Tab-separated table of C-alpha atoms in Angstrom:
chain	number	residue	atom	x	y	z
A	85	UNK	CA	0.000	0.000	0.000
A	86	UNK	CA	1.318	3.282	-1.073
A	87	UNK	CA	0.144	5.051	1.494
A	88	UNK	CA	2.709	3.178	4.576
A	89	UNK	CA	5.316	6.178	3.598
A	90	UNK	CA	3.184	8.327	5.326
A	91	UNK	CA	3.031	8.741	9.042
A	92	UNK	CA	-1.229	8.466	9.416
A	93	UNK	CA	-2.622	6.204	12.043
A	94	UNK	CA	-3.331	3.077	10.741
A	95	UNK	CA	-7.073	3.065	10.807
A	96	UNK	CA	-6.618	6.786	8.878
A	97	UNK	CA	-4.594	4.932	6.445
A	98	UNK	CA	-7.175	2.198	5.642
A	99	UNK	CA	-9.955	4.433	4.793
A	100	UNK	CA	-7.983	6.838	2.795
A	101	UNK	CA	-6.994	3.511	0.483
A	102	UNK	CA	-10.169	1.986	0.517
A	103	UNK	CA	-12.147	5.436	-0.116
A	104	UNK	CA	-9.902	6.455	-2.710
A	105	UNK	CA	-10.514	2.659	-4.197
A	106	UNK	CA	-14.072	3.361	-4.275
A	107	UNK	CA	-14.044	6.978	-5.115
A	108	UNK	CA	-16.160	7.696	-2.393
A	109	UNK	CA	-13.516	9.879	-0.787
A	110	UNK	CA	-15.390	13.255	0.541
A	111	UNK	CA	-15.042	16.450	-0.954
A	112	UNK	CA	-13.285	17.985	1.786
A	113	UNK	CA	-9.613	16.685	3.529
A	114	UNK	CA	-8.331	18.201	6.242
A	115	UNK	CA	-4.417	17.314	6.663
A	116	UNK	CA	-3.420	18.570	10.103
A	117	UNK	CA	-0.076	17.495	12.106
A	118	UNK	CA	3.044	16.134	11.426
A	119	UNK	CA	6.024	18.445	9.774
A	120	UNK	CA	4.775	20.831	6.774
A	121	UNK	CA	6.742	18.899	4.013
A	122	UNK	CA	4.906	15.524	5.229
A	123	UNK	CA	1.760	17.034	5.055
A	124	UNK	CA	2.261	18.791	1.579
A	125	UNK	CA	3.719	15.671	-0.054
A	126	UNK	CA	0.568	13.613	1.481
A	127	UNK	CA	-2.084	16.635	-0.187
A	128	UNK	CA	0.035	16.194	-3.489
A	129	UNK	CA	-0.499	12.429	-3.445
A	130	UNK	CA	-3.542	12.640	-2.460
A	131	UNK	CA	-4.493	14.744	-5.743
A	132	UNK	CA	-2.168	12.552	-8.066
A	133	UNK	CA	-4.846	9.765	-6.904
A	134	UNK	CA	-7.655	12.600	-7.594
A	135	UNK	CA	-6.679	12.794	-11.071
A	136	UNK	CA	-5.384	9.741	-11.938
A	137	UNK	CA	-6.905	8.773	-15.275
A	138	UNK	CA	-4.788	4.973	-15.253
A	139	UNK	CA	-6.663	1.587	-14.206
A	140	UNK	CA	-5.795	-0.298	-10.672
A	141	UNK	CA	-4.745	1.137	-7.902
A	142	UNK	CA	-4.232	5.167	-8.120
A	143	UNK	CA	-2.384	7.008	-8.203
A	144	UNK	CA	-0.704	4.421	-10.849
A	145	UNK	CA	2.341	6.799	-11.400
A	146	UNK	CA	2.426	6.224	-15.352
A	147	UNK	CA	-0.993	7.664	-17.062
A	148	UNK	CA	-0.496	10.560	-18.486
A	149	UNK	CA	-2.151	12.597	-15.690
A	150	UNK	CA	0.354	10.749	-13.122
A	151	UNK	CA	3.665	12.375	-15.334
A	152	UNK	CA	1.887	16.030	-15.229
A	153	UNK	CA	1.982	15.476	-11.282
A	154	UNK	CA	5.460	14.708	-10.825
A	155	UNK	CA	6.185	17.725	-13.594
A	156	UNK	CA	3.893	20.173	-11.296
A	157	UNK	CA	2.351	20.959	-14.544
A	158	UNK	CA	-1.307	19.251	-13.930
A	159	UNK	CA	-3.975	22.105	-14.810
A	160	UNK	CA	-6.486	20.581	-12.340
A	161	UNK	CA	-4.667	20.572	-9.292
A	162	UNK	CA	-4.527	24.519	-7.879
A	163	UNK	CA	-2.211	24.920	-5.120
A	164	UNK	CA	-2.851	28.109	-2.695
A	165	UNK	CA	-0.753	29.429	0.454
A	166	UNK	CA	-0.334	32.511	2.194
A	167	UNK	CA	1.722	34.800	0.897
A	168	UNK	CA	4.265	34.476	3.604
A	169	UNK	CA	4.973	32.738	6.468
A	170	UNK	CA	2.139	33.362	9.414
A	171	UNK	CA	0.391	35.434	7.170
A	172	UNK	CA	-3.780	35.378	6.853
A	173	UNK	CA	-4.797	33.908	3.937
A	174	UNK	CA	-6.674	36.361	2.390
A	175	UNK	CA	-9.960	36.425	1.930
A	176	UNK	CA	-9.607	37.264	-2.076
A	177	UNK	CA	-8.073	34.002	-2.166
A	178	UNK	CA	-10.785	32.608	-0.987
A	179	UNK	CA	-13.325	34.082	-3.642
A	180	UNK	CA	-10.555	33.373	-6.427
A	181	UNK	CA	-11.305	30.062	-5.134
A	182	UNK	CA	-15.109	29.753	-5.064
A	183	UNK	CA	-15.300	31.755	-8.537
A	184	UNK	CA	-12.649	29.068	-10.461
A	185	UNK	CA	-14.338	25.954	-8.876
A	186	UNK	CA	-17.146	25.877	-10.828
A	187	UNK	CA	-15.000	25.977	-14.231
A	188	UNK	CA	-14.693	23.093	-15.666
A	189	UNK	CA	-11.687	20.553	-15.153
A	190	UNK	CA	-9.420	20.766	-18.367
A	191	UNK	CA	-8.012	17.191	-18.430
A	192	UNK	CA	-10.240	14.815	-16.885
A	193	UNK	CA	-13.363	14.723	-14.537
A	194	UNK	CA	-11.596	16.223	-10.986
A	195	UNK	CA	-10.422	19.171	-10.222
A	196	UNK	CA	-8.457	19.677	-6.743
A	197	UNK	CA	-7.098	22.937	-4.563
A	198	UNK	CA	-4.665	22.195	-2.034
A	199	UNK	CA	-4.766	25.144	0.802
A	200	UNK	CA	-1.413	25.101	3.141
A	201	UNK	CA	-1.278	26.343	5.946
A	202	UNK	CA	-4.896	27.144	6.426
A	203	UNK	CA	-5.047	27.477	9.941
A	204	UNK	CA	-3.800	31.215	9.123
A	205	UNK	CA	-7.367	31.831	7.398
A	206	UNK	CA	-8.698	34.569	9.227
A	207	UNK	CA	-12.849	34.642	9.885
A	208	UNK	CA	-13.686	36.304	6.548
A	209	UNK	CA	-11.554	34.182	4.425
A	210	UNK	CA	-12.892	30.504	6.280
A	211	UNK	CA	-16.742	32.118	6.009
A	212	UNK	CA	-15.750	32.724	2.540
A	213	UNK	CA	-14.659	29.267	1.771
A	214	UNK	CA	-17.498	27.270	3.811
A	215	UNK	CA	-19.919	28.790	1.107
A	216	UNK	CA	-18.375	26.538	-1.684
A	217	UNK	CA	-17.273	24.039	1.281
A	218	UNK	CA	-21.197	23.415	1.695
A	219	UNK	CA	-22.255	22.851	-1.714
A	220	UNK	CA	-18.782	21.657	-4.204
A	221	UNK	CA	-19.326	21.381	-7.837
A	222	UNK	CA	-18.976	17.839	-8.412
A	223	UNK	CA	-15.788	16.378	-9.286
A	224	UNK	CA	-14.351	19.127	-6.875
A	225	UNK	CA	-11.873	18.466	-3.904
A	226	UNK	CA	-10.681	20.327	-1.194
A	227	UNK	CA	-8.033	19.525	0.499
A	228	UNK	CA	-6.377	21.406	3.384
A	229	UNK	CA	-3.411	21.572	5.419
A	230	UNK	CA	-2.939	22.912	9.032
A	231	UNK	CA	-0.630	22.515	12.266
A	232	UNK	CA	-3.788	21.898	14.239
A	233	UNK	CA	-7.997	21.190	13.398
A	234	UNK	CA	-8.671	22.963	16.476
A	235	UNK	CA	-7.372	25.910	14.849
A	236	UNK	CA	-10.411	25.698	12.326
A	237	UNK	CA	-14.191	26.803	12.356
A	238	UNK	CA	-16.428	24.354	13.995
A	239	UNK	CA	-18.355	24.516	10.691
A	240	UNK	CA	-15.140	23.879	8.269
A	241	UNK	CA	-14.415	20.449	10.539
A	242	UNK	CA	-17.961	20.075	10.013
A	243	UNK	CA	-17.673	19.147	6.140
A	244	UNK	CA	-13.998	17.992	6.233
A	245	UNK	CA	-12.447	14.082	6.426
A	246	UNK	CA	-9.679	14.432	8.808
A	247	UNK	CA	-6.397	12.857	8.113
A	248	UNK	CA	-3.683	13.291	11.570
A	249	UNK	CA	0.208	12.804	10.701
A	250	UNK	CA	2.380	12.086	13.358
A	251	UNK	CA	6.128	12.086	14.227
A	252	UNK	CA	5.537	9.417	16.489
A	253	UNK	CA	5.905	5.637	16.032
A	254	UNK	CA	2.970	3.650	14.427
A	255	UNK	CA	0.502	3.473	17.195
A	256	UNK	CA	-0.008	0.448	19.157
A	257	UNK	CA	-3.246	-0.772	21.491
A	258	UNK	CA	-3.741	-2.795	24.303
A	259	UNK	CA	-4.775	-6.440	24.097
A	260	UNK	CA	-7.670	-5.330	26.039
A	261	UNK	CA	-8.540	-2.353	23.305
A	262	UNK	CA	-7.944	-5.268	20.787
A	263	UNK	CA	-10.295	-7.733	22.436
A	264	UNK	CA	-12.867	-5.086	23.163
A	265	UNK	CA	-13.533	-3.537	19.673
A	266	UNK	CA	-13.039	-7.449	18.206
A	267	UNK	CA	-16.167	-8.318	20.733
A	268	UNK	CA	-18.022	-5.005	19.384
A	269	UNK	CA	-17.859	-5.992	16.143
A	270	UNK	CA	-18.854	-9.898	15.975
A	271	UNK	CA	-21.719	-8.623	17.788
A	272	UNK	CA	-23.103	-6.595	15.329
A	273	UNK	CA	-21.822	-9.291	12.976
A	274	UNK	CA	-23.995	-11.987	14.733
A	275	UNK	CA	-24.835	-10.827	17.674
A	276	UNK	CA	-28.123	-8.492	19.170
A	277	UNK	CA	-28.129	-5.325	20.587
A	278	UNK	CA	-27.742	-6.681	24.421
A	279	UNK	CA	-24.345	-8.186	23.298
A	280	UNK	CA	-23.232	-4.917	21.904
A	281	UNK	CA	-24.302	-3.445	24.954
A	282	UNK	CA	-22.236	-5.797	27.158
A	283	UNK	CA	-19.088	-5.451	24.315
A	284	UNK	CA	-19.239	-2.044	25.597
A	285	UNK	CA	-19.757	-2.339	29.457
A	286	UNK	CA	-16.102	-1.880	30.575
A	287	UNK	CA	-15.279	1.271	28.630
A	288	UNK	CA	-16.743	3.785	30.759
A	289	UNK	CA	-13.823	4.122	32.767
A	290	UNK	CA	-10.958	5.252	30.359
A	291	UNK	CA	-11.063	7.901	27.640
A	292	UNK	CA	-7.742	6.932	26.008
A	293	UNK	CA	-9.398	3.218	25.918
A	294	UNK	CA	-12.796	4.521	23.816
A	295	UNK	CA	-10.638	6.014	21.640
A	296	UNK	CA	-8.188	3.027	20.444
A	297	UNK	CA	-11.599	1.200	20.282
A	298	UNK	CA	-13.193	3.608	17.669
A	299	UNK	CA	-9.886	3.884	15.900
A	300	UNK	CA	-10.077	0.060	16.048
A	301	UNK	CA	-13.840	-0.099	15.210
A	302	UNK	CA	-12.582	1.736	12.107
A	303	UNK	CA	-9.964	-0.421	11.137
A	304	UNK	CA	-12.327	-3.152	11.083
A	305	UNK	CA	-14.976	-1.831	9.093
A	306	UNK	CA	-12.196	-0.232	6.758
A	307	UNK	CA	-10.810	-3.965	6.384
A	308	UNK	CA	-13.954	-5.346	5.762
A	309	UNK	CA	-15.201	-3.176	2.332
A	310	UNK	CA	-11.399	-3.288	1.252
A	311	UNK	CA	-12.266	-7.319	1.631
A	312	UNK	CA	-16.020	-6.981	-0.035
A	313	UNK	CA	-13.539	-4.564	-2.850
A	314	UNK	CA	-10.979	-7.828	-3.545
A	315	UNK	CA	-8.531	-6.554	-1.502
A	316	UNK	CA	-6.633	-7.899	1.297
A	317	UNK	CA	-6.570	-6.243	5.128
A	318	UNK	CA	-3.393	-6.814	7.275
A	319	UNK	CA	-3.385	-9.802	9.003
A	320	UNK	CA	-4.370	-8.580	12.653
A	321	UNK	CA	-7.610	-7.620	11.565
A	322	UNK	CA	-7.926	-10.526	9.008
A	323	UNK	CA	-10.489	-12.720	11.156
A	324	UNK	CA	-13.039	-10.268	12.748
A	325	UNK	CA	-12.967	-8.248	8.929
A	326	UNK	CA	-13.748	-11.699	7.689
A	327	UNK	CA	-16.828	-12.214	9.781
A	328	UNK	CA	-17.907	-8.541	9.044
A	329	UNK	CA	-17.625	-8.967	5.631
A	330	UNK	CA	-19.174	-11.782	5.275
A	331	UNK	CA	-22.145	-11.059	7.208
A	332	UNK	CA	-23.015	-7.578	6.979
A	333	UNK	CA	-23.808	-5.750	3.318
A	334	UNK	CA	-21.736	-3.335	2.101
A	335	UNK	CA	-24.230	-0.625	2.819
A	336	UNK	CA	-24.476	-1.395	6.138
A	337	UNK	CA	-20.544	-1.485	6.471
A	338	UNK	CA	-20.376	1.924	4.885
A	339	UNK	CA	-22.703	3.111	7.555
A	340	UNK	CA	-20.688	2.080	10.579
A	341	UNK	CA	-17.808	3.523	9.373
A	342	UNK	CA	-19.267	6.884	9.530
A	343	UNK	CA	-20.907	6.533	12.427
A	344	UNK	CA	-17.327	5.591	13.967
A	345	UNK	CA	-16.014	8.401	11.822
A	346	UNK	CA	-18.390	10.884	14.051
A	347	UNK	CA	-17.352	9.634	17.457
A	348	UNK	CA	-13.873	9.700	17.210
A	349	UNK	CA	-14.293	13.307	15.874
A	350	UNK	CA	-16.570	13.694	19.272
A	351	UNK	CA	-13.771	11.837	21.154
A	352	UNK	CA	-10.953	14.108	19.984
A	353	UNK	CA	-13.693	17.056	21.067
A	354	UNK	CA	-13.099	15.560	24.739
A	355	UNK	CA	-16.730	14.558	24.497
A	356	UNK	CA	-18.356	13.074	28.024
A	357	UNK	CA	-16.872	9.509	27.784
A	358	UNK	CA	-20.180	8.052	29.381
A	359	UNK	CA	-22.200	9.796	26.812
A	360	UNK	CA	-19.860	8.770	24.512
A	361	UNK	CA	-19.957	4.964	24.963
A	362	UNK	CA	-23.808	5.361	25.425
A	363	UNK	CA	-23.574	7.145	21.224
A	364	UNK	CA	-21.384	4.213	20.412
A	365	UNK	CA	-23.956	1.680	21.305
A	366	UNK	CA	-26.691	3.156	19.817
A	367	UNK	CA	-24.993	5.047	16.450
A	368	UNK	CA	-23.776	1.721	15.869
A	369	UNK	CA	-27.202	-0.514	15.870
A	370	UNK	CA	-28.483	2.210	14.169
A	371	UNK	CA	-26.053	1.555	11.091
A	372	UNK	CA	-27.487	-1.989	11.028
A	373	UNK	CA	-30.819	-0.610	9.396
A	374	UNK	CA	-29.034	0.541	6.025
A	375	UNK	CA	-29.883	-0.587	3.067
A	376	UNK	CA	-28.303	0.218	-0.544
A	377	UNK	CA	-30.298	3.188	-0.962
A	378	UNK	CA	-28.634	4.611	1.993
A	379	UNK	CA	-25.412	4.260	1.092
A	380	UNK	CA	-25.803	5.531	-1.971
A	381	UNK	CA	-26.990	8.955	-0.886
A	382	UNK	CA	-24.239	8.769	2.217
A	383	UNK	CA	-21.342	8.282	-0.595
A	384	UNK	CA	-23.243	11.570	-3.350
């Protein structure tokens, strides 16, 4: 997987591949931590993918799109910045912005603007942006790169995918964060909602713990639809992706990964962890009732 070069959680780095796979990826990317150059290299591959006109996986590196990339040259790929460092962005940008999104792309279907630094956005130019933020052209990607989301508006976070680097090592869980999400997710695979309620029973205690279980939860669901896509999940999560993937649609997989999308955004929020756990139970038997329909209009 291409994507191991950069520093992203694992769970982040699942769903990026598999969403990208399944062009289902949202309009919106937020890129925050990690060292500027990491960041801008991950929004550049990120695009390459965007605009990747080659078969397999993208970005395939050899398409003609692909060489325009690596020669900086591609016409649908817009790269913005303030004009110096800690400097607002200013809000002109912003309109040049929403006024060229809505052009055409010139060489394919996708057209993406990568804005650095965007945590330097002052009110006017992040009001500015949420306008086209709400309601993107289709075919039209966003994607943005800060130190920190909680430098952001509450209604920009809102709309965005968020993608963490790190300078740390890969992150690692507990056997009993392992064996808790695992127990979570068999019981929505075969299980009813009192299991699920149990699976849950011990987390009210530790905030760190809920959160390696949702960015577990996510792993899992992530490995299943790469597994219902043809692909192959690492081998830790091989057995419970297995069981989710062979028992639960792919709508209904879609829906669980958003839901677990939401809470972890709610857990980085410092969310009550009570309230939290009691959301987890009940966001995720909730998912259960999708159909097709529903994930269609989830992934639009």
């Amino acid at each position: 997987m291409m994507w191991q070069e950069f520093p992203l959680a694992k769970s982040d780095r699942v769903l990026l591949a598999n969403k990208i796979e399944t062009e289902t990826l949202p309009q919106t990317l937020l890129l925050e931590g990690g060292d500027p150059e990491r960041r801008s290299a991950l929004a550049d591959k990120i695009a390459e993918a965007l605009v990747c006109v080659g078969e397999g996986e993208k970005p395939c590196g050899v398409c003609r799109s692909c060489v325009k990339c690596k020669a900086e040259s591609h016409p649908d790929i817009k790269r913005f910045a303030p004009p110096k460092k800690n400097a607002a962005f200013k809000v002109e940008t912003a309109r040049e912005i929403r006024k060229d999104a809505f052009l055409v792309p010139n060489d394919g279907k996708n057209k993406v603007y990568i804005l650095e630094d965007s945590q330097n956005m002052n009110d006017s130019s992040e009001n500015a942006l949420l306008k086209i933020l709400e309601e993107p052209p289709q075919g039209v990607f966003f994607l943005l790169t800060c130190q920190s989301a909680s430098a952001m508006l509450p209604t920009i976070l809102s709309r965005a995918m968020v993608l963490r680097l790190t300078d740390e090592a890969e992150e690692e869980y507990s056997d009993e964060a392992m064996e808790i999400a695992a127990g979570i997710a068999k019981s929505l695979a075969t299980g009813t909602e009192m299991q699920t309620l149990l699976s849950t029973a011990s987390l009210e205690k530790d905030r760190d713990e809920v959160k390696d279980v949702l960015s577990l939860l996510s792993h899992f669901f992530s490995a299943a639809l790469l597994l219902r896509n043809g692909k192959s999940p690492e081998t830790a999560l091989a057995e419970t992706a297995n069981l989710l993937a062979s028992r639960l649609t792919e709508a209904k997989l879609y829906a669980l990964l958003q839901a677990t999308e939401e809470l972890e955004l709610s857990a980085k929020r410092n969310a009550n962890v009570n309230l939290l756990v009691t959301s987890l139970c009940y966001k995720l038997r909730r998912s259960m009732e999708h159909d097709s329909k529903g994930m269609k209009a989830w992934q639009k």
